[in-house]
Amino acid sequence: MALNRALIVLGPPGAGKGTQSRRIAQLYNVPHLSTGDMLRDAINRGTELGKIAQPIMERGDLVSDELIMAMVEQRLSEPDCSKGFVFDGFPRTLKQAAQLDAILESHGFGKPIVVDFAVPEDKLLKRLTGRWMCSVDGETYNIYEKPPKVAGICDADGGTLIQRADDRPEAVKERLAVYERKTKPLTDYYESKGLLERVDAGKSVEEVNREVRAILNRVDGQHGRV
Ligand code: ADP
Ligand code: AMP
């Protein structure tokens, strides 16, 4: 199966973007481009970008558009991005979205497919505060909704599960507020272009996955790289 375009997964923190993006990227054999994962990797490697991003991320704010765009452009120039990619957590501001349009055009990709995950706030809070992540493959678990078979250990590779610093209640509150202010307007932006596909992401992982795959099958052959 070929994607040959960008899939953009929009939605508030904790909506399940990473969980679904990882599965869809695997299915289509294209890169999963999570700007949050890229920044966490930069922090772990102790790079200049990581040093700048760490305090911003810990308080739940957004890293600057300039730094994010430079990071994304560099990643898209790598050869594994020639057959499409899944964006998770990007774009997050109108400026990033407009710049992404120009980049996709210059790389010869057509219009993106944009799915917007909606989840009621009480579920979001449970998903964020219960989230544990594998330190090896990045797979997420949830102590309430999707626990690992053995507490603290990844089912797939035995890696240790860790909790994100920004899943603390104060940072969660700020991240949800920043989402409302800066990222939610992107739904209108993509809707006005006729690209927005809404997904009820409050359902189970399997049901949400089926819904996203159905959208991809339906729009297959439209937009895309020519
Ligand atoms: P995001 O990338 O949007 O911040 P994640 O994919 O990391 O969200 O998911 C947030 C938390 O919710 C994780 O603990 C994950 O295991 C859990 N989760 C994801 N999708 C679902 C779902 N459909 N039902 C229940 N829990 C889910
Ligand atoms: P995420 O893993 O998507 O929840 O992102 C974690 C944090 O990384 C966010 O709260 C931001 O601080 C930062 N971040 C990730 N992606 C972006 C982006 N596209 N623009 C600005 N900041 C970002």
PDB file of C-alpha atoms and ligand atoms in Angstrom:
ATOM      1  CA  MET A   1       0.000   0.000   0.000  1.00  0.00           C
ATOM      2  CA  ALA A   2       1.351   3.418  -0.900  1.00  0.00           C
ATOM      3  CA  LEU A   3       0.631   6.658   0.929  1.00  0.00           C
ATOM      4  CA  ASN A   4       2.548   9.054  -1.336  1.00  0.00           C
ATOM      5  CA  ARG A   5       1.468  12.099   0.603  1.00  0.00           C
ATOM      6  CA  ALA A   6       1.429  13.644   4.047  1.00  0.00           C
ATOM      7  CA  LEU A   7      -1.066  12.443   6.606  1.00  0.00           C
ATOM      8  CA  ILE A   8      -1.512  15.066   9.327  1.00  0.00           C
ATOM      9  CA  VAL A   9      -2.971  13.893  12.634  1.00  0.00           C
ATOM     10  CA  LEU A  10      -4.454  16.842  14.545  1.00  0.00           C
ATOM     11  CA  GLY A  11      -5.965  16.823  18.012  1.00  0.00           C
ATOM     12  CA  PRO A  12      -5.364  17.850  21.621  1.00  0.00           C
ATOM     13  CA  PRO A  13      -2.601  16.373  23.768  1.00  0.00           C
ATOM     14  CA  GLY A  14      -3.561  12.850  24.825  1.00  0.00           C
ATOM     15  CA  ALA A  15      -6.051  12.311  21.984  1.00  0.00           C
ATOM     16  CA  GLY A  16      -4.177   9.207  20.792  1.00  0.00           C
ATOM     17  CA  LYS A  17      -2.285  10.821  17.888  1.00  0.00           C
ATOM     18  CA  GLY A  18       0.963   8.978  18.606  1.00  0.00           C
ATOM     19  CA  THR A  19      -0.780   5.635  19.146  1.00  0.00           C
ATOM     20  CA  GLN A  20      -2.555   5.820  15.789  1.00  0.00           C
ATOM     21  CA  SER A  21       0.215   7.562  13.819  1.00  0.00           C
ATOM     22  CA  ARG A  22       2.661   4.826  14.719  1.00  0.00           C
ATOM     23  CA  ARG A  23       0.256   2.131  13.496  1.00  0.00           C
ATOM     24  CA  ILE A  24      -0.621   3.896  10.246  1.00  0.00           C
ATOM     25  CA  ALA A  25       3.037   4.651   9.467  1.00  0.00           C
ATOM     26  CA  GLN A  26       3.866   0.957   9.991  1.00  0.00           C
ATOM     27  CA  LEU A  27       0.974  -0.122   7.784  1.00  0.00           C
ATOM     28  CA  TYR A  28       2.111   2.113   4.898  1.00  0.00           C
ATOM     29  CA  ASN A  29       5.816   1.650   5.635  1.00  0.00           C
ATOM     30  CA  VAL A  30       6.486   5.401   5.832  1.00  0.00           C
ATOM     31  CA  PRO A  31       8.158   7.456   8.596  1.00  0.00           C
ATOM     32  CA  HIS A  32       6.212   8.515  11.681  1.00  0.00           C
ATOM     33  CA  LEU A  33       7.259  12.133  12.166  1.00  0.00           C
ATOM     34  CA  SER A  34       6.414  13.175  15.711  1.00  0.00           C
ATOM     35  CA  THR A  35       7.919  16.589  16.431  1.00  0.00           C
ATOM     36  CA  GLY A  36       7.483  15.837  20.156  1.00  0.00           C
ATOM     37  CA  ASP A  37       9.549  12.628  19.798  1.00  0.00           C
ATOM     38  CA  MET A  38      12.198  14.492  17.772  1.00  0.00           C
ATOM     39  CA  LEU A  39      12.486  17.146  20.497  1.00  0.00           C
ATOM     40  CA  ARG A  40      12.634  14.527  23.278  1.00  0.00           C
ATOM     41  CA  ASP A  41      15.407  12.800  21.325  1.00  0.00           C
ATOM     42  CA  ALA A  42      17.288  16.125  21.043  1.00  0.00           C
ATOM     43  CA  ILE A  43      16.942  16.551  24.829  1.00  0.00           C
ATOM     44  CA  ASN A  44      18.263  13.020  25.467  1.00  0.00           C
ATOM     45  CA  ARG A  45      21.209  13.649  23.162  1.00  0.00           C
ATOM     46  CA  GLY A  46      21.938  16.976  24.876  1.00  0.00           C
ATOM     47  CA  THR A  47      21.960  19.015  21.632  1.00  0.00           C
ATOM     48  CA  GLU A  48      21.609  22.822  21.490  1.00  0.00           C
ATOM     49  CA  LEU A  49      18.006  22.392  20.294  1.00  0.00           C
ATOM     50  CA  GLY A  50      17.330  20.024  23.196  1.00  0.00           C
ATOM     51  CA  LYS A  51      18.713  22.525  25.708  1.00  0.00           C
ATOM     52  CA  ILE A  52      16.440  25.269  24.387  1.00  0.00           C
ATOM     53  CA  ALA A  53      13.367  23.021  24.098  1.00  0.00           C
ATOM     54  CA  GLN A  54      13.490  21.265  27.478  1.00  0.00           C
ATOM     55  CA  PRO A  55      12.265  24.080  29.791  1.00  0.00           C
ATOM     56  CA  ILE A  56       9.631  25.159  27.232  1.00  0.00           C
ATOM     57  CA  MET A  57       8.252  21.622  26.955  1.00  0.00           C
ATOM     58  CA  GLU A  58       8.295  21.059  30.711  1.00  0.00           C
ATOM     59  CA  ARG A  59       6.057  24.052  31.294  1.00  0.00           C
ATOM     60  CA  GLY A  60       3.717  22.936  28.490  1.00  0.00           C
ATOM     61  CA  ASP A  61       4.376  25.778  26.055  1.00  0.00           C
ATOM     62  CA  LEU A  62       5.264  25.530  22.342  1.00  0.00           C
ATOM     63  CA  VAL A  63       8.795  25.573  20.943  1.00  0.00           C
ATOM     64  CA  SER A  64       9.296  28.435  18.426  1.00  0.00           C
ATOM     65  CA  ASP A  65       8.030  28.048  14.863  1.00  0.00           C
ATOM     66  CA  GLU A  66      11.538  28.773  13.523  1.00  0.00           C
ATOM     67  CA  LEU A  67      13.159  25.902  15.430  1.00  0.00           C
ATOM     68  CA  ILE A  68      10.332  23.484  14.605  1.00  0.00           C
ATOM     69  CA  MET A  69      10.338  24.338  10.884  1.00  0.00           C
ATOM     70  CA  ALA A  70      14.124  23.950  10.623  1.00  0.00           C
ATOM     71  CA  MET A  71      13.898  20.547  12.341  1.00  0.00           C
ATOM     72  CA  VAL A  72      11.050  19.360  10.086  1.00  0.00           C
ATOM     73  CA  GLU A  73      12.648  20.602   6.855  1.00  0.00           C
ATOM     74  CA  GLN A  74      15.876  18.818   7.705  1.00  0.00           C
ATOM     75  CA  ARG A  75      13.989  15.572   8.448  1.00  0.00           C
ATOM     76  CA  LEU A  76      11.956  15.771   5.209  1.00  0.00           C
ATOM     77  CA  SER A  77      15.136  16.014   3.162  1.00  0.00           C
ATOM     78  CA  GLU A  78      16.084  12.462   4.230  1.00  0.00           C
ATOM     79  CA  PRO A  79      15.535   9.737   1.618  1.00  0.00           C
ATOM     80  CA  ASP A  80      13.009   7.696   3.628  1.00  0.00           C
ATOM     81  CA  CYS A  81      10.512  10.569   3.258  1.00  0.00           C
ATOM     82  CA  SER A  82      10.102  10.163  -0.505  1.00  0.00           C
ATOM     83  CA  LYS A  83       6.968   7.980  -0.278  1.00  0.00           C
ATOM     84  CA  GLY A  84       5.015  10.070   2.210  1.00  0.00           C
ATOM     85  CA  PHE A  85       4.952  10.406   6.008  1.00  0.00           C
ATOM     86  CA  VAL A  86       2.667  10.722   8.983  1.00  0.00           C
ATOM     87  CA  PHE A  87       2.890  13.962  10.991  1.00  0.00           C
ATOM     88  CA  ASP A  88       1.993  13.683  14.653  1.00  0.00           C
ATOM     89  CA  GLY A  89       1.893  16.885  16.715  1.00  0.00           C
ATOM     90  CA  PHE A  90       2.801  19.011  13.696  1.00  0.00           C
ATOM     91  CA  PRO A  91       1.737  21.551  12.508  1.00  0.00           C
ATOM     92  CA  ARG A  92       0.671  23.183  15.764  1.00  0.00           C
ATOM     93  CA  THR A  93       0.318  26.863  14.739  1.00  0.00           C
ATOM     94  CA  LEU A  94      -1.169  28.586  11.693  1.00  0.00           C
ATOM     95  CA  LYS A  95       2.322  29.743  10.738  1.00  0.00           C
ATOM     96  CA  GLN A  96       3.635  26.158  10.765  1.00  0.00           C
ATOM     97  CA  ALA A  97       0.641  25.050   8.664  1.00  0.00           C
ATOM     98  CA  ALA A  98       1.191  27.736   6.030  1.00  0.00           C
ATOM     99  CA  GLN A  99       4.911  26.975   5.832  1.00  0.00           C
ATOM    100  CA  LEU A 100       4.191  23.269   5.574  1.00  0.00           C
ATOM    101  CA  ASP A 101       1.934  23.898   2.564  1.00  0.00           C
ATOM    102  CA  ALA A 102       4.859  25.553   0.772  1.00  0.00           C
ATOM    103  CA  ILE A 103       7.261  22.742   1.725  1.00  0.00           C
ATOM    104  CA  LEU A 104       4.902  19.995   0.529  1.00  0.00           C
ATOM    105  CA  GLU A 105       4.474  21.839  -2.735  1.00  0.00           C
ATOM    106  CA  SER A 106       8.217  22.261  -3.223  1.00  0.00           C
ATOM    107  CA  HIS A 107       8.778  18.533  -2.546  1.00  0.00           C
ATOM    108  CA  GLY A 108       6.183  17.637  -5.185  1.00  0.00           C
ATOM    109  CA  PHE A 109       3.610  16.289  -2.759  1.00  0.00           C
ATOM    110  CA  GLY A 110      -0.011  17.133  -3.361  1.00  0.00           C
ATOM    111  CA  LYS A 111      -2.459  18.106  -0.682  1.00  0.00           C
ATOM    112  CA  PRO A 112      -2.216  16.392   2.703  1.00  0.00           C
ATOM    113  CA  ILE A 113      -4.911  14.263   4.298  1.00  0.00           C
ATOM    114  CA  VAL A 114      -5.836  15.829   7.638  1.00  0.00           C
ATOM    115  CA  VAL A 115      -7.593  13.867  10.360  1.00  0.00           C
ATOM    116  CA  ASP A 116      -8.776  15.672  13.475  1.00  0.00           C
ATOM    117  CA  PHE A 117      -9.125  13.588  16.658  1.00  0.00           C
ATOM    118  CA  ALA A 118     -11.873  14.739  19.022  1.00  0.00           C
ATOM    119  CA  VAL A 119     -11.953  13.350  22.589  1.00  0.00           C
ATOM    120  CA  PRO A 120     -14.043  14.586  25.570  1.00  0.00           C
ATOM    121  CA  GLU A 121     -11.897  16.429  28.150  1.00  0.00           C
ATOM    122  CA  ASP A 122     -12.450  13.946  31.012  1.00  0.00           C
ATOM    123  CA  LYS A 123     -11.075  11.149  28.822  1.00  0.00           C
ATOM    124  CA  LEU A 124      -8.132  13.303  27.720  1.00  0.00           C
ATOM    125  CA  LEU A 125      -7.118  13.897  31.330  1.00  0.00           C
ATOM    126  CA  LYS A 126      -7.238  10.158  32.048  1.00  0.00           C
ATOM    127  CA  ARG A 127      -5.212   9.410  28.934  1.00  0.00           C
ATOM    128  CA  LEU A 128      -2.535  11.976  29.826  1.00  0.00           C
ATOM    129  CA  THR A 129      -2.166  11.295  33.535  1.00  0.00           C
ATOM    130  CA  GLY A 130      -2.263   7.515  32.972  1.00  0.00           C
ATOM    131  CA  ARG A 131       0.229   7.512  30.087  1.00  0.00           C
ATOM    132  CA  TRP A 132       3.446   5.479  30.335  1.00  0.00           C
ATOM    133  CA  MET A 133       5.850   5.219  27.438  1.00  0.00           C
ATOM    134  CA  CYS A 134       8.390   2.536  26.480  1.00  0.00           C
ATOM    135  CA  SER A 135      11.927   3.921  26.746  1.00  0.00           C
ATOM    136  CA  VAL A 136      13.003   1.623  23.875  1.00  0.00           C
ATOM    137  CA  ASP A 137      10.367   1.730  21.093  1.00  0.00           C
ATOM    138  CA  GLY A 138       8.198   4.669  22.247  1.00  0.00           C
ATOM    139  CA  GLU A 139       4.994   2.580  22.419  1.00  0.00           C
ATOM    140  CA  THR A 140       2.474   4.094  24.836  1.00  0.00           C
ATOM    141  CA  TYR A 141       0.460   2.333  27.523  1.00  0.00           C
ATOM    142  CA  ASN A 142      -2.174   3.641  29.867  1.00  0.00           C
ATOM    143  CA  ILE A 143      -2.590   2.441  33.429  1.00  0.00           C
ATOM    144  CA  TYR A 144      -6.388   2.941  33.212  1.00  0.00           C
ATOM    145  CA  GLU A 145      -7.216   2.093  29.611  1.00  0.00           C
ATOM    146  CA  LYS A 146      -4.431   0.009  28.121  1.00  0.00           C
ATOM    147  CA  PRO A 147      -2.135  -1.423  30.808  1.00  0.00           C
ATOM    148  CA  PRO A 148       0.965  -3.441  29.907  1.00  0.00           C
ATOM    149  CA  LYS A 149       0.850  -7.188  30.730  1.00  0.00           C
ATOM    150  CA  VAL A 150       3.542  -6.654  33.402  1.00  0.00           C
ATOM    151  CA  ALA A 151       3.501  -3.298  35.254  1.00  0.00           C
ATOM    152  CA  GLY A 152       6.310  -0.976  34.125  1.00  0.00           C
ATOM    153  CA  ILE A 153       7.476  -3.212  31.239  1.00  0.00           C
ATOM    154  CA  CYS A 154       6.791  -2.916  27.489  1.00  0.00           C
ATOM    155  CA  ASP A 155       4.882  -5.954  26.096  1.00  0.00           C
ATOM    156  CA  ALA A 156       6.771  -5.816  22.793  1.00  0.00           C
ATOM    157  CA  ASP A 157      10.438  -5.499  23.785  1.00  0.00           C
ATOM    158  CA  GLY A 158      10.686  -5.669  27.594  1.00  0.00           C
ATOM    159  CA  GLY A 159      11.790  -1.992  27.734  1.00  0.00           C
ATOM    160  CA  THR A 160      11.236   0.031  30.923  1.00  0.00           C
ATOM    161  CA  LEU A 161       8.134   2.246  30.869  1.00  0.00           C
ATOM    162  CA  ILE A 162       8.617   5.890  31.852  1.00  0.00           C
ATOM    163  CA  GLN A 163       6.250   8.792  32.520  1.00  0.00           C
ATOM    164  CA  ARG A 164       6.672  12.070  30.600  1.00  0.00           C
ATOM    165  CA  ALA A 165       7.684  15.153  32.624  1.00  0.00           C
ATOM    166  CA  ASP A 166       4.960  17.182  30.891  1.00  0.00           C
ATOM    167  CA  ASP A 167       2.192  14.744  31.928  1.00  0.00           C
ATOM    168  CA  ARG A 168       2.250  16.332  35.425  1.00  0.00           C
ATOM    169  CA  PRO A 169      -1.131  17.977  36.181  1.00  0.00           C
ATOM    170  CA  GLU A 170       0.174  21.622  36.003  1.00  0.00           C
ATOM    171  CA  ALA A 171       1.844  21.062  32.622  1.00  0.00           C
ATOM    172  CA  VAL A 172      -1.210  19.169  31.327  1.00  0.00           C
ATOM    173  CA  LYS A 173      -3.433  22.158  32.151  1.00  0.00           C
ATOM    174  CA  GLU A 174      -1.106  24.512  30.281  1.00  0.00           C
ATOM    175  CA  ARG A 175      -0.800  22.163  27.273  1.00  0.00           C
ATOM    176  CA  LEU A 176      -4.587  21.932  26.933  1.00  0.00           C
ATOM    177  CA  ALA A 177      -4.888  25.753  27.137  1.00  0.00           C
ATOM    178  CA  VAL A 178      -2.121  26.234  24.553  1.00  0.00           C
ATOM    179  CA  TYR A 179      -3.854  23.716  22.285  1.00  0.00           C
ATOM    180  CA  GLU A 180      -7.138  25.687  22.466  1.00  0.00           C
ATOM    181  CA  ARG A 181      -5.402  28.989  21.749  1.00  0.00           C
ATOM    182  CA  LYS A 182      -2.818  28.095  19.122  1.00  0.00           C
ATOM    183  CA  THR A 183      -3.576  24.713  17.553  1.00  0.00           C
ATOM    184  CA  LYS A 184      -7.368  24.381  17.455  1.00  0.00           C
ATOM    185  CA  PRO A 185      -7.643  27.167  14.822  1.00  0.00           C
ATOM    186  CA  LEU A 186      -5.935  24.746  12.415  1.00  0.00           C
ATOM    187  CA  THR A 187      -9.190  22.798  12.108  1.00  0.00           C
ATOM    188  CA  ASP A 188     -10.823  25.856  10.469  1.00  0.00           C
ATOM    189  CA  TYR A 189      -7.740  26.357   8.304  1.00  0.00           C
ATOM    190  CA  TYR A 190      -7.904  22.833   6.872  1.00  0.00           C
ATOM    191  CA  GLU A 191     -11.695  22.756   6.794  1.00  0.00           C
ATOM    192  CA  SER A 192     -11.723  25.864   4.593  1.00  0.00           C
ATOM    193  CA  LYS A 193      -9.440  23.996   2.193  1.00  0.00           C
ATOM    194  CA  GLY A 194     -11.845  21.032   2.175  1.00  0.00           C
ATOM    195  CA  LEU A 195      -9.208  18.736   3.675  1.00  0.00           C
ATOM    196  CA  LEU A 196     -10.492  18.090   7.201  1.00  0.00           C
ATOM    197  CA  GLU A 197     -11.692  14.613   8.191  1.00  0.00           C
ATOM    198  CA  ARG A 198     -13.179  14.376  11.686  1.00  0.00           C
ATOM    199  CA  VAL A 199     -12.583  11.294  13.815  1.00  0.00           C
ATOM    200  CA  ASP A 200     -14.358  10.386  17.051  1.00  0.00           C
ATOM    201  CA  ALA A 201     -11.171   9.402  18.870  1.00  0.00           C
ATOM    202  CA  GLY A 202     -12.910   8.720  22.201  1.00  0.00           C
ATOM    203  CA  LYS A 203     -13.481   5.129  21.060  1.00  0.00           C
ATOM    204  CA  SER A 204     -11.130   2.156  21.503  1.00  0.00           C
ATOM    205  CA  VAL A 205      -7.692   2.031  19.848  1.00  0.00           C
ATOM    206  CA  GLU A 206      -8.990  -0.582  17.375  1.00  0.00           C
ATOM    207  CA  GLU A 207     -12.136   1.374  16.468  1.00  0.00           C
ATOM    208  CA  VAL A 208     -10.211   4.612  15.935  1.00  0.00           C
ATOM    209  CA  ASN A 209      -7.683   2.732  13.819  1.00  0.00           C
ATOM    210  CA  ARG A 210     -10.459   1.291  11.647  1.00  0.00           C
ATOM    211  CA  GLU A 211     -11.946   4.761  11.179  1.00  0.00           C
ATOM    212  CA  VAL A 212      -8.624   6.292  10.099  1.00  0.00           C
ATOM    213  CA  ARG A 213      -7.947   3.426   7.683  1.00  0.00           C
ATOM    214  CA  ALA A 214     -11.423   3.847   6.203  1.00  0.00           C
ATOM    215  CA  ILE A 215     -10.696   7.556   5.604  1.00  0.00           C
ATOM    216  CA  LEU A 216      -7.381   6.734   3.936  1.00  0.00           C
ATOM    217  CA  ASN A 217      -9.039   4.160   1.675  1.00  0.00           C
ATOM    218  CA  ARG A 218     -11.799   6.588   0.761  1.00  0.00           C
ATOM    219  CA  VAL A 219      -9.503   9.459  -0.196  1.00  0.00           C
ATOM    220  CA  ASP A 220      -6.994   7.162  -1.916  1.00  0.00           C
ATOM    221  CA  GLY A 221      -6.452   8.404  -5.438  1.00  0.00           C
ATOM    222  CA  GLN A 222      -7.423  11.950  -4.548  1.00  0.00           C
ATOM    223  CA  HIS A 223      -4.814  14.696  -3.847  1.00  0.00           C
ATOM    224  CA  GLY A 224      -1.440  12.987  -3.315  1.00  0.00           C
ATOM    225  CA  ARG A 225       1.807  12.959  -5.203  1.00  0.00           C
ATOM    226  CA  VAL A 226       1.419  12.859  -8.959  1.00  0.00           C
TER     227      VAL A 226
HETATM  228  P1  ADP B   1      -1.085  11.934  21.887  1.00  0.00           P
HETATM  229  O1  ADP B   1       0.027  11.478  20.982  1.00  0.00           O
HETATM  230  O2  ADP B   1      -2.246  12.498  21.126  1.00  0.00           O
HETATM  231  O3  ADP B   1      -0.634  12.851  22.972  1.00  0.00           O
HETATM  232  P2  ADP B   1      -1.030   9.158  22.833  1.00  0.00           P
HETATM  233  O4  ADP B   1      -1.123   8.351  21.574  1.00  0.00           O
HETATM  234  O5  ADP B   1       0.289   9.232  23.509  1.00  0.00           O
HETATM  235  O6  ADP B   1      -1.661  10.631  22.600  1.00  0.00           O
HETATM  236  O7  ADP B   1      -2.127   8.558  23.822  1.00  0.00           O
HETATM  237  C1  ADP B   1      -2.336   9.142  25.132  1.00  0.00           C
HETATM  238  C2  ADP B   1      -2.644   8.019  26.136  1.00  0.00           C
HETATM  239  O8  ADP B   1      -3.934   7.456  25.846  1.00  0.00           O
HETATM  240  C3  ADP B   1      -1.660   6.852  26.118  1.00  0.00           C
HETATM  241  O9  ADP B   1      -1.533   6.380  27.443  1.00  0.00           O
HETATM  242  C4  ADP B   1      -2.338   5.808  25.223  1.00  0.00           C
HETATM  243  O10 ADP B   1      -1.952   4.502  25.570  1.00  0.00           O
HETATM  244  C5  ADP B   1      -3.813   6.052  25.526  1.00  0.00           C
HETATM  245  N1  ADP B   1      -4.705   5.854  24.366  1.00  0.00           N
HETATM  246  C6  ADP B   1      -4.466   6.189  23.073  1.00  0.00           C
HETATM  247  N2  ADP B   1      -5.527   5.910  22.299  1.00  0.00           N
HETATM  248  C7  ADP B   1      -6.490   5.415  23.141  1.00  0.00           C
HETATM  249  C8  ADP B   1      -7.839   4.940  22.947  1.00  0.00           C
HETATM  250  N3  ADP B   1      -8.421   4.950  21.726  1.00  0.00           N
HETATM  251  N4  ADP B   1      -8.507   4.499  24.036  1.00  0.00           N
HETATM  252  C9  ADP B   1      -7.925   4.514  25.248  1.00  0.00           C
HETATM  253  N5  ADP B   1      -6.676   4.924  25.505  1.00  0.00           N
HETATM  254  C10 ADP B   1      -5.948   5.365  24.461  1.00  0.00           C
HETATM  255  P1  AMP B   2       3.880  16.049  21.967  1.00  0.00           P
HETATM  256  O1  AMP B   2       4.819  14.896  22.115  1.00  0.00           O
HETATM  257  O2  AMP B   2       3.330  16.188  20.576  1.00  0.00           O
HETATM  258  O3  AMP B   2       2.795  16.051  23.021  1.00  0.00           O
HETATM  259  O4  AMP B   2       4.752  17.370  22.191  1.00  0.00           O
HETATM  260  C1  AMP B   2       5.397  17.604  23.431  1.00  0.00           C
HETATM  261  C2  AMP B   2       5.867  19.065  23.497  1.00  0.00           C
HETATM  262  O5  AMP B   2       6.835  19.302  22.461  1.00  0.00           O
HETATM  263  C3  AMP B   2       4.798  20.119  23.261  1.00  0.00           C
HETATM  264  O6  AMP B   2       4.059  20.418  24.435  1.00  0.00           O
HETATM  265  C4  AMP B   2       5.655  21.309  22.787  1.00  0.00           C
HETATM  266  O7  AMP B   2       6.319  21.919  23.860  1.00  0.00           O
HETATM  267  C5  AMP B   2       6.711  20.620  21.931  1.00  0.00           C
HETATM  268  N1  AMP B   2       6.277  20.502  20.505  1.00  0.00           N
HETATM  269  C6  AMP B   2       6.032  19.341  19.829  1.00  0.00           C
HETATM  270  N2  AMP B   2       5.655  19.593  18.568  1.00  0.00           N
HETATM  271  C7  AMP B   2       5.645  20.949  18.438  1.00  0.00           C
HETATM  272  C8  AMP B   2       5.313  21.831  17.375  1.00  0.00           C
HETATM  273  N3  AMP B   2       4.909  21.371  16.173  1.00  0.00           N
HETATM  274  N4  AMP B   2       5.413  23.169  17.595  1.00  0.00           N
HETATM  275  C9  AMP B   2       5.822  23.647  18.780  1.00  0.00           C
HETATM  276  N5  AMP B   2       6.133  22.868  19.840  1.00  0.00           N
HETATM  277  C10 AMP B   2       6.064  21.526  19.675  1.00  0.00           C
END
